[in-house]
Amino acid sequence: MRGEGSGLVAMGVTLRIGRKVLLDRVDATVPPGRMLAIIGPNGAGKSTLMRVLAGELAPDAGEVRLDGRLLSQIPRRSLARRRGFLRQRFAVTSPFSVEQVVRLGRAPYASSGLSELDGVVARRLLAEVGLGGFETRDYATLSGGEQQRVHLARVLAQLELGEDMGAAVLLLDEPSSSLDPRHQHETLALARRRARAGLAVAAVLHDIALAMHYADDVLLMKHGAVVAHEPAAEIHRDTVSAVFGLRAVTWIDEDGSSRWALEP
């Protein structure tokens, strides 16, 4: 369990390219122990916001803080131990084995004396993402979905044994995009378990049914602005319908949970 803290907070974040506004005064909060789903149509600014939350893009206005500290002022190695970011796209050009790719996530600990644990961490996390026994496989021979799960294990390895100085953050940009339905559920269930263990978790998702089922909170975006930022149980279907231009349908499943779908 990580220490208590305010987690990751964006305040008034604005980002422009030329005259185009990509993010318009966005406020977002990713507290420890909760999972936030960021949803919205294409071009809403979801992935751009994720890159700002990760510290990859600096906003033109506003700020992002981790446990009250400006993200830009946290030393890079310290930030790397506290913030894991799974991007939409990843390129591995060298002939690496699967375990070697996961071990890349241990780079922030290269001088910490923890290197003897790297293999143990890598193998445990590969098993957790359903790739136990793949350690010696050539990464390039894997399917797109398998590669995506390898990178999820790599990002999780980055946060293992990080500095206990506040909340650690797991950021996932479309983590289920290349996965079959079973592995989509397994991946998001894993992300939710990490949140329950104390991480602050945020995921960009396109499937509203998955978002509403697994997330504690939902950030709904359109045209670079926040339309709603509320607990998933409080998001109104009329708001969702207006954002996506489709009819939002909800019902209560046999287990008592709320289910969502979008229909023409």
PDB file of C-alpha atoms in Angstrom:
ATOM      1  CA  MET A   1       0.000   0.000   0.000  1.00  0.00           C
ATOM      2  CA  ARG A   2       1.339   3.435  -0.933  1.00  0.00           C
ATOM      3  CA  GLY A   3       1.330   6.363   1.390  1.00  0.00           C
ATOM      4  CA  GLU A   4      -1.612   8.674   1.678  1.00  0.00           C
ATOM      5  CA  GLY A   5      -1.691  11.712  -0.599  1.00  0.00           C
ATOM      6  CA  SER A   6      -3.783  13.744  -2.943  1.00  0.00           C
ATOM      7  CA  GLY A   7      -2.765  11.715  -5.970  1.00  0.00           C
ATOM      8  CA  LEU A   8      -2.554  13.267  -9.428  1.00  0.00           C
ATOM      9  CA  VAL A   9      -4.409  16.545  -9.969  1.00  0.00           C
ATOM     10  CA  ALA A  10      -4.714  18.670 -13.116  1.00  0.00           C
ATOM     11  CA  MET A  11      -6.023  22.212 -12.699  1.00  0.00           C
ATOM     12  CA  GLY A  12      -7.062  24.499 -15.542  1.00  0.00           C
ATOM     13  CA  VAL A  13      -4.941  22.630 -18.079  1.00  0.00           C
ATOM     14  CA  THR A  14      -4.990  24.240 -21.526  1.00  0.00           C
ATOM     15  CA  LEU A  15      -2.963  23.122 -24.531  1.00  0.00           C
ATOM     16  CA  ARG A  16      -2.868  24.659 -27.996  1.00  0.00           C
ATOM     17  CA  ILE A  17      -1.209  23.912 -31.313  1.00  0.00           C
ATOM     18  CA  GLY A  18      -1.331  27.104 -33.325  1.00  0.00           C
ATOM     19  CA  ARG A  19      -4.895  28.339 -33.082  1.00  0.00           C
ATOM     20  CA  LYS A  20      -6.306  24.899 -32.333  1.00  0.00           C
ATOM     21  CA  VAL A  21      -7.214  24.265 -28.704  1.00  0.00           C
ATOM     22  CA  LEU A  22      -6.535  20.634 -27.818  1.00  0.00           C
ATOM     23  CA  LEU A  23      -7.357  20.968 -24.115  1.00  0.00           C
ATOM     24  CA  ASP A  24      -9.549  23.727 -22.744  1.00  0.00           C
ATOM     25  CA  ARG A  25      -9.192  24.488 -19.003  1.00  0.00           C
ATOM     26  CA  VAL A  26      -9.346  20.842 -17.989  1.00  0.00           C
ATOM     27  CA  ASP A  27      -9.609  19.883 -14.316  1.00  0.00           C
ATOM     28  CA  ALA A  28      -9.018  16.224 -13.459  1.00  0.00           C
ATOM     29  CA  THR A  29      -8.331  14.294 -10.280  1.00  0.00           C
ATOM     30  CA  VAL A  30      -6.898  10.778  -9.960  1.00  0.00           C
ATOM     31  CA  PRO A  31      -6.843   9.976  -6.233  1.00  0.00           C
ATOM     32  CA  PRO A  32      -5.049   7.019  -4.642  1.00  0.00           C
ATOM     33  CA  GLY A  33      -7.204   3.938  -4.331  1.00  0.00           C
ATOM     34  CA  ARG A  34      -9.548   4.798  -7.209  1.00  0.00           C
ATOM     35  CA  MET A  35      -9.717   4.122 -10.936  1.00  0.00           C
ATOM     36  CA  LEU A  36     -10.698   6.896 -13.337  1.00  0.00           C
ATOM     37  CA  ALA A  37     -12.003   6.160 -16.850  1.00  0.00           C
ATOM     38  CA  ILE A  38     -11.476   8.935 -19.403  1.00  0.00           C
ATOM     39  CA  ILE A  39     -14.038   8.587 -22.186  1.00  0.00           C
ATOM     40  CA  GLY A  40     -15.344  10.582 -25.122  1.00  0.00           C
ATOM     41  CA  PRO A  41     -15.534  10.502 -28.934  1.00  0.00           C
ATOM     42  CA  ASN A  42     -12.512  10.618 -31.231  1.00  0.00           C
ATOM     43  CA  GLY A  43     -10.777  13.973 -31.082  1.00  0.00           C
ATOM     44  CA  ALA A  44     -12.068  14.740 -27.590  1.00  0.00           C
ATOM     45  CA  GLY A  45      -8.541  15.198 -26.233  1.00  0.00           C
ATOM     46  CA  LYS A  46      -8.349  12.026 -24.153  1.00  0.00           C
ATOM     47  CA  SER A  47      -4.882  10.862 -25.204  1.00  0.00           C
ATOM     48  CA  THR A  48      -3.561  14.430 -25.164  1.00  0.00           C
ATOM     49  CA  LEU A  49      -4.747  14.807 -21.589  1.00  0.00           C
ATOM     50  CA  MET A  50      -3.108  11.508 -20.697  1.00  0.00           C
ATOM     51  CA  ARG A  51       0.234  12.742 -22.052  1.00  0.00           C
ATOM     52  CA  VAL A  52      -0.079  15.917 -19.992  1.00  0.00           C
ATOM     53  CA  LEU A  53      -0.914  13.877 -16.875  1.00  0.00           C
ATOM     54  CA  ALA A  54       2.157  11.731 -17.574  1.00  0.00           C
ATOM     55  CA  GLY A  55       4.410  14.775 -17.870  1.00  0.00           C
ATOM     56  CA  GLU A  56       5.194  14.184 -21.545  1.00  0.00           C
ATOM     57  CA  LEU A  57       3.494  17.400 -22.671  1.00  0.00           C
ATOM     58  CA  ALA A  58       3.695  20.710 -20.847  1.00  0.00           C
ATOM     59  CA  PRO A  59       0.418  22.670 -20.826  1.00  0.00           C
ATOM     60  CA  ASP A  60       0.283  26.243 -22.086  1.00  0.00           C
ATOM     61  CA  ALA A  61      -1.763  27.139 -19.015  1.00  0.00           C
ATOM     62  CA  GLY A  62      -2.712  25.385 -15.830  1.00  0.00           C
ATOM     63  CA  GLU A  63      -0.701  22.811 -13.917  1.00  0.00           C
ATOM     64  CA  VAL A  64      -0.424  19.156 -12.933  1.00  0.00           C
ATOM     65  CA  ARG A  65       0.578  18.149  -9.405  1.00  0.00           C
ATOM     66  CA  LEU A  66       1.429  14.808  -7.832  1.00  0.00           C
ATOM     67  CA  ASP A  67       0.780  14.803  -4.080  1.00  0.00           C
ATOM     68  CA  GLY A  68       0.722  18.595  -4.204  1.00  0.00           C
ATOM     69  CA  ARG A  69       4.049  18.918  -6.010  1.00  0.00           C
ATOM     70  CA  LEU A  70       4.299  20.270  -9.543  1.00  0.00           C
ATOM     71  CA  LEU A  71       4.982  17.397 -11.911  1.00  0.00           C
ATOM     72  CA  SER A  72       7.609  19.488 -13.696  1.00  0.00           C
ATOM     73  CA  GLN A  73       9.585  19.855 -10.447  1.00  0.00           C
ATOM     74  CA  ILE A  74       9.848  16.150  -9.611  1.00  0.00           C
ATOM     75  CA  PRO A  75      13.240  14.682 -10.633  1.00  0.00           C
ATOM     76  CA  ARG A  76      12.899  12.406 -13.658  1.00  0.00           C
ATOM     77  CA  ARG A  77      14.072   9.226 -11.938  1.00  0.00           C
ATOM     78  CA  SER A  78      11.815   9.801  -8.959  1.00  0.00           C
ATOM     79  CA  LEU A  79       8.881  10.483 -11.277  1.00  0.00           C
ATOM     80  CA  ALA A  80       9.659   7.336 -13.277  1.00  0.00           C
ATOM     81  CA  ARG A  81       9.397   5.298 -10.074  1.00  0.00           C
ATOM     82  CA  ARG A  82       6.028   6.820  -9.202  1.00  0.00           C
ATOM     83  CA  ARG A  83       4.347   7.209 -12.602  1.00  0.00           C
ATOM     84  CA  GLY A  84       3.891   4.364 -15.071  1.00  0.00           C
ATOM     85  CA  PHE A  85       2.462   5.250 -18.487  1.00  0.00           C
ATOM     86  CA  LEU A  86       1.212   2.669 -20.995  1.00  0.00           C
ATOM     87  CA  ARG A  87       1.027   4.461 -24.356  1.00  0.00           C
ATOM     88  CA  GLN A  88      -1.215   3.592 -27.287  1.00  0.00           C
ATOM     89  CA  ARG A  89       1.771   2.742 -29.464  1.00  0.00           C
ATOM     90  CA  PHE A  90       5.125   1.276 -28.596  1.00  0.00           C
ATOM     91  CA  ALA A  91       8.072   0.252 -30.738  1.00  0.00           C
ATOM     92  CA  VAL A  92      10.680  -2.371 -29.885  1.00  0.00           C
ATOM     93  CA  THR A  93      13.245  -2.509 -32.672  1.00  0.00           C
ATOM     94  CA  SER A  94      15.957  -4.629 -31.048  1.00  0.00           C
ATOM     95  CA  PRO A  95      15.698  -8.439 -30.867  1.00  0.00           C
ATOM     96  CA  PHE A  96      14.497  -8.695 -27.273  1.00  0.00           C
ATOM     97  CA  SER A  97      12.966 -11.611 -25.456  1.00  0.00           C
ATOM     98  CA  VAL A  98       9.669 -11.024 -23.663  1.00  0.00           C
ATOM     99  CA  GLU A  99      11.344 -10.942 -20.248  1.00  0.00           C
ATOM    100  CA  GLN A 100      13.935  -8.452 -21.495  1.00  0.00           C
ATOM    101  CA  VAL A 101      11.170  -6.084 -22.605  1.00  0.00           C
ATOM    102  CA  VAL A 102       9.536  -6.253 -19.173  1.00  0.00           C
ATOM    103  CA  ARG A 103      12.904  -5.647 -17.523  1.00  0.00           C
ATOM    104  CA  LEU A 104      13.132  -2.329 -19.393  1.00  0.00           C
ATOM    105  CA  GLY A 105      10.610  -1.108 -16.854  1.00  0.00           C
ATOM    106  CA  ARG A 106      13.238  -1.588 -14.158  1.00  0.00           C
ATOM    107  CA  ALA A 107      15.550   1.081 -15.636  1.00  0.00           C
ATOM    108  CA  PRO A 108      14.680   3.673 -12.928  1.00  0.00           C
ATOM    109  CA  TYR A 109      16.199   1.296 -10.359  1.00  0.00           C
ATOM    110  CA  ALA A 110      19.469   0.635 -12.202  1.00  0.00           C
ATOM    111  CA  SER A 111      21.626   2.134  -9.433  1.00  0.00           C
ATOM    112  CA  SER A 112      19.418   1.230  -6.479  1.00  0.00           C
ATOM    113  CA  GLY A 113      20.818  -2.210  -5.668  1.00  0.00           C
ATOM    114  CA  LEU A 114      17.538  -3.891  -6.595  1.00  0.00           C
ATOM    115  CA  SER A 115      18.710  -5.459  -9.866  1.00  0.00           C
ATOM    116  CA  GLU A 116      18.682  -8.966  -8.400  1.00  0.00           C
ATOM    117  CA  LEU A 117      14.916  -8.632  -8.041  1.00  0.00           C
ATOM    118  CA  ASP A 118      14.313  -7.625 -11.657  1.00  0.00           C
ATOM    119  CA  GLY A 119      13.905 -11.153 -12.992  1.00  0.00           C
ATOM    120  CA  VAL A 120      11.606 -12.135 -10.132  1.00  0.00           C
ATOM    121  CA  VAL A 121       9.461  -9.058 -10.710  1.00  0.00           C
ATOM    122  CA  ALA A 122       9.347  -9.585 -14.478  1.00  0.00           C
ATOM    123  CA  ARG A 123       8.298 -13.226 -14.252  1.00  0.00           C
ATOM    124  CA  ARG A 124       5.658 -12.553 -11.618  1.00  0.00           C
ATOM    125  CA  LEU A 125       4.105  -9.744 -13.634  1.00  0.00           C
ATOM    126  CA  LEU A 126       4.143 -11.759 -16.850  1.00  0.00           C
ATOM    127  CA  ALA A 127       2.172 -14.430 -15.042  1.00  0.00           C
ATOM    128  CA  GLU A 128      -0.230 -11.774 -13.760  1.00  0.00           C
ATOM    129  CA  VAL A 129      -0.983 -10.547 -17.303  1.00  0.00           C
ATOM    130  CA  GLY A 130      -1.492 -14.120 -18.509  1.00  0.00           C
ATOM    131  CA  LEU A 131       1.885 -14.618 -20.192  1.00  0.00           C
ATOM    132  CA  GLY A 132       3.574 -16.999 -17.794  1.00  0.00           C
ATOM    133  CA  GLY A 133       5.942 -19.226 -19.758  1.00  0.00           C
ATOM    134  CA  PHE A 134       6.538 -16.551 -22.433  1.00  0.00           C
ATOM    135  CA  GLU A 135       9.733 -15.250 -20.819  1.00  0.00           C
ATOM    136  CA  THR A 136      12.144 -16.545 -23.479  1.00  0.00           C
ATOM    137  CA  ARG A 137       9.859 -15.980 -26.465  1.00  0.00           C
ATOM    138  CA  ASP A 138      10.987 -13.520 -29.133  1.00  0.00           C
ATOM    139  CA  TYR A 139       8.911 -10.390 -28.546  1.00  0.00           C
ATOM    140  CA  ALA A 140       8.603  -9.754 -32.295  1.00  0.00           C
ATOM    141  CA  THR A 141       6.783 -13.066 -32.819  1.00  0.00           C
ATOM    142  CA  LEU A 142       3.902 -12.194 -30.496  1.00  0.00           C
ATOM    143  CA  SER A 143       0.464 -11.043 -31.584  1.00  0.00           C
ATOM    144  CA  GLY A 144      -0.537  -7.409 -31.100  1.00  0.00           C
ATOM    145  CA  GLY A 145      -2.611  -8.272 -28.057  1.00  0.00           C
ATOM    146  CA  GLU A 146       0.213 -10.285 -26.504  1.00  0.00           C
ATOM    147  CA  GLN A 147       2.644  -7.424 -27.086  1.00  0.00           C
ATOM    148  CA  GLN A 148       0.211  -5.043 -25.412  1.00  0.00           C
ATOM    149  CA  ARG A 149       0.123  -7.263 -22.337  1.00  0.00           C
ATOM    150  CA  VAL A 150       3.927  -7.460 -22.293  1.00  0.00           C
ATOM    151  CA  HIS A 151       4.050  -3.667 -22.154  1.00  0.00           C
ATOM    152  CA  LEU A 152       1.460  -3.610 -19.390  1.00  0.00           C
ATOM    153  CA  ALA A 153       3.779  -5.882 -17.400  1.00  0.00           C
ATOM    154  CA  ARG A 154       6.694  -3.548 -18.246  1.00  0.00           C
ATOM    155  CA  VAL A 155       4.830  -0.498 -16.933  1.00  0.00           C
ATOM    156  CA  LEU A 156       3.794  -2.344 -13.773  1.00  0.00           C
ATOM    157  CA  ALA A 157       7.432  -3.379 -13.265  1.00  0.00           C
ATOM    158  CA  GLN A 158       8.333   0.306 -13.329  1.00  0.00           C
ATOM    159  CA  LEU A 159       6.236   0.909 -10.194  1.00  0.00           C
ATOM    160  CA  GLU A 160       7.422  -2.107  -8.195  1.00  0.00           C
ATOM    161  CA  LEU A 161       9.316  -1.096  -5.049  1.00  0.00           C
ATOM    162  CA  GLY A 162       9.092   2.588  -5.903  1.00  0.00           C
ATOM    163  CA  GLU A 163       9.880   5.231  -3.335  1.00  0.00           C
ATOM    164  CA  ASP A 164       7.292   5.177  -0.561  1.00  0.00           C
ATOM    165  CA  MET A 165       6.813   8.930  -0.640  1.00  0.00           C
ATOM    166  CA  GLY A 166       3.191   9.197  -1.685  1.00  0.00           C
ATOM    167  CA  ALA A 167       0.808   7.858  -4.263  1.00  0.00           C
ATOM    168  CA  ALA A 168       2.090   6.075  -7.335  1.00  0.00           C
ATOM    169  CA  VAL A 169       0.136   6.576 -10.556  1.00  0.00           C
ATOM    170  CA  LEU A 170      -0.712   4.101 -13.297  1.00  0.00           C
ATOM    171  CA  LEU A 171      -1.798   5.742 -16.579  1.00  0.00           C
ATOM    172  CA  LEU A 172      -3.218   3.541 -19.333  1.00  0.00           C
ATOM    173  CA  ASP A 173      -3.989   4.913 -22.802  1.00  0.00           C
ATOM    174  CA  GLU A 174      -6.441   2.511 -24.456  1.00  0.00           C
ATOM    175  CA  PRO A 175      -5.029  -0.550 -22.646  1.00  0.00           C
ATOM    176  CA  SER A 176      -7.626  -2.911 -24.159  1.00  0.00           C
ATOM    177  CA  SER A 177      -7.525  -1.727 -27.790  1.00  0.00           C
ATOM    178  CA  SER A 178      -5.746  -4.825 -29.180  1.00  0.00           C
ATOM    179  CA  LEU A 179      -7.232  -7.366 -26.814  1.00  0.00           C
ATOM    180  CA  ASP A 180      -9.968  -9.929 -27.219  1.00  0.00           C
ATOM    181  CA  PRO A 181     -12.990  -9.632 -24.885  1.00  0.00           C
ATOM    182  CA  ARG A 182     -11.617 -12.000 -22.257  1.00  0.00           C
ATOM    183  CA  HIS A 183      -8.287 -10.189 -22.002  1.00  0.00           C
ATOM    184  CA  GLN A 184     -10.019  -6.804 -22.004  1.00  0.00           C
ATOM    185  CA  HIS A 185     -11.845  -7.806 -18.836  1.00  0.00           C
ATOM    186  CA  GLU A 186      -8.734  -9.346 -17.295  1.00  0.00           C
ATOM    187  CA  THR A 187      -6.657  -6.231 -17.990  1.00  0.00           C
ATOM    188  CA  LEU A 188      -9.189  -3.820 -16.529  1.00  0.00           C
ATOM    189  CA  ALA A 189      -9.788  -6.099 -13.545  1.00  0.00           C
ATOM    190  CA  LEU A 190      -6.019  -6.022 -12.955  1.00  0.00           C
ATOM    191  CA  ALA A 191      -6.025  -2.213 -13.168  1.00  0.00           C
ATOM    192  CA  ARG A 192      -8.859  -2.038 -10.659  1.00  0.00           C
ATOM    193  CA  ARG A 193      -6.986  -4.383  -8.305  1.00  0.00           C
ATOM    194  CA  ARG A 194      -4.002  -2.042  -8.480  1.00  0.00           C
ATOM    195  CA  ALA A 195      -6.286   0.831  -7.536  1.00  0.00           C
ATOM    196  CA  ARG A 196      -7.651  -1.156  -4.595  1.00  0.00           C
ATOM    197  CA  ALA A 197      -4.045  -1.744  -3.495  1.00  0.00           C
ATOM    198  CA  GLY A 198      -3.482   2.016  -3.325  1.00  0.00           C
ATOM    199  CA  LEU A 199      -2.426   3.175  -6.773  1.00  0.00           C
ATOM    200  CA  ALA A 200      -4.050   6.138  -8.476  1.00  0.00           C
ATOM    201  CA  VAL A 201      -5.215   4.648 -11.801  1.00  0.00           C
ATOM    202  CA  ALA A 202      -6.498   6.406 -14.932  1.00  0.00           C
ATOM    203  CA  ALA A 203      -7.396   4.719 -18.220  1.00  0.00           C
ATOM    204  CA  VAL A 204      -8.528   6.067 -21.582  1.00  0.00           C
ATOM    205  CA  LEU A 205     -11.290   3.745 -22.780  1.00  0.00           C
ATOM    206  CA  HIS A 206     -13.565   3.630 -25.826  1.00  0.00           C
ATOM    207  CA  ASP A 207     -15.953   0.952 -24.590  1.00  0.00           C
ATOM    208  CA  ILE A 208     -18.459   2.655 -22.309  1.00  0.00           C
ATOM    209  CA  ALA A 209     -19.670  -0.684 -20.942  1.00  0.00           C
ATOM    210  CA  LEU A 210     -16.147  -1.521 -19.742  1.00  0.00           C
ATOM    211  CA  ALA A 211     -15.592   1.995 -18.422  1.00  0.00           C
ATOM    212  CA  MET A 212     -18.760   2.017 -16.341  1.00  0.00           C
ATOM    213  CA  HIS A 213     -18.207  -1.525 -15.075  1.00  0.00           C
ATOM    214  CA  TYR A 214     -14.609  -1.156 -13.872  1.00  0.00           C
ATOM    215  CA  ALA A 215     -14.076   2.524 -13.075  1.00  0.00           C
ATOM    216  CA  ASP A 216     -14.862   4.265  -9.812  1.00  0.00           C
ATOM    217  CA  ASP A 217     -14.968   7.666 -11.499  1.00  0.00           C
ATOM    218  CA  VAL A 218     -15.563   8.874 -15.050  1.00  0.00           C
ATOM    219  CA  LEU A 219     -14.158  11.907 -16.868  1.00  0.00           C
ATOM    220  CA  LEU A 220     -16.311  12.592 -19.925  1.00  0.00           C
ATOM    221  CA  MET A 221     -14.706  14.801 -22.596  1.00  0.00           C
ATOM    222  CA  LYS A 222     -15.747  16.489 -25.840  1.00  0.00           C
ATOM    223  CA  HIS A 223     -13.826  18.969 -28.010  1.00  0.00           C
ATOM    224  CA  GLY A 224     -10.979  19.180 -25.501  1.00  0.00           C
ATOM    225  CA  ALA A 225     -13.206  20.147 -22.575  1.00  0.00           C
ATOM    226  CA  VAL A 226     -14.607  18.293 -19.579  1.00  0.00           C
ATOM    227  CA  VAL A 227     -18.334  17.641 -19.800  1.00  0.00           C
ATOM    228  CA  ALA A 228     -18.593  15.655 -16.574  1.00  0.00           C
ATOM    229  CA  HIS A 229     -16.197  14.394 -13.892  1.00  0.00           C
ATOM    230  CA  GLU A 230     -18.149  12.303 -11.396  1.00  0.00           C
ATOM    231  CA  PRO A 231     -18.386   8.896  -9.758  1.00  0.00           C
ATOM    232  CA  ALA A 232     -19.445   6.342 -12.390  1.00  0.00           C
ATOM    233  CA  ALA A 233     -22.701   5.698 -10.540  1.00  0.00           C
ATOM    234  CA  GLU A 234     -23.674   9.368 -10.875  1.00  0.00           C
ATOM    235  CA  ILE A 235     -23.054   9.853 -14.610  1.00  0.00           C
ATOM    236  CA  HIS A 236     -26.399  10.571 -16.285  1.00  0.00           C
ATOM    237  CA  ARG A 237     -27.237   8.733 -19.484  1.00  0.00           C
ATOM    238  CA  ASP A 238     -28.568  11.913 -21.109  1.00  0.00           C
ATOM    239  CA  THR A 239     -25.127  13.473 -20.707  1.00  0.00           C
ATOM    240  CA  VAL A 240     -23.483  10.449 -22.280  1.00  0.00           C
ATOM    241  CA  SER A 241     -26.008  10.462 -25.132  1.00  0.00           C
ATOM    242  CA  ALA A 242     -25.341  14.120 -25.866  1.00  0.00           C
ATOM    243  CA  VAL A 243     -21.571  13.629 -25.962  1.00  0.00           C
ATOM    244  CA  PHE A 244     -21.553  10.572 -28.239  1.00  0.00           C
ATOM    245  CA  GLY A 245     -24.608  11.377 -30.365  1.00  0.00           C
ATOM    246  CA  LEU A 246     -26.031   7.950 -29.575  1.00  0.00           C
ATOM    247  CA  ARG A 247     -28.709   6.720 -27.198  1.00  0.00           C
ATOM    248  CA  ALA A 248     -27.275   5.554 -23.905  1.00  0.00           C
ATOM    249  CA  VAL A 249     -29.068   2.507 -22.492  1.00  0.00           C
ATOM    250  CA  THR A 250     -28.664   1.300 -18.913  1.00  0.00           C
ATOM    251  CA  TRP A 251     -29.997  -1.693 -17.043  1.00  0.00           C
ATOM    252  CA  ILE A 252     -29.343  -3.634 -13.842  1.00  0.00           C
ATOM    253  CA  ASP A 253     -27.639  -6.978 -14.340  1.00  0.00           C
ATOM    254  CA  GLU A 254     -28.384 -10.174 -12.402  1.00  0.00           C
ATOM    255  CA  ASP A 255     -25.530  -9.421 -10.003  1.00  0.00           C
ATOM    256  CA  GLY A 256     -27.062  -6.020  -9.204  1.00  0.00           C
ATOM    257  CA  SER A 257     -24.486  -4.000 -11.125  1.00  0.00           C
ATOM    258  CA  SER A 258     -25.375  -1.272 -13.605  1.00  0.00           C
ATOM    259  CA  ARG A 259     -24.703  -2.042 -17.290  1.00  0.00           C
ATOM    260  CA  TRP A 260     -24.339   0.419 -20.159  1.00  0.00           C
ATOM    261  CA  ALA A 261     -24.547   0.347 -23.943  1.00  0.00           C
ATOM    262  CA  LEU A 262     -24.743   2.891 -26.770  1.00  0.00           C
ATOM    263  CA  GLU A 263     -27.290   2.420 -29.528  1.00  0.00           C
ATOM    264  CA  PRO A 264     -28.212   4.402 -32.697  1.00  0.00           C
TER     265      PRO A 264
END
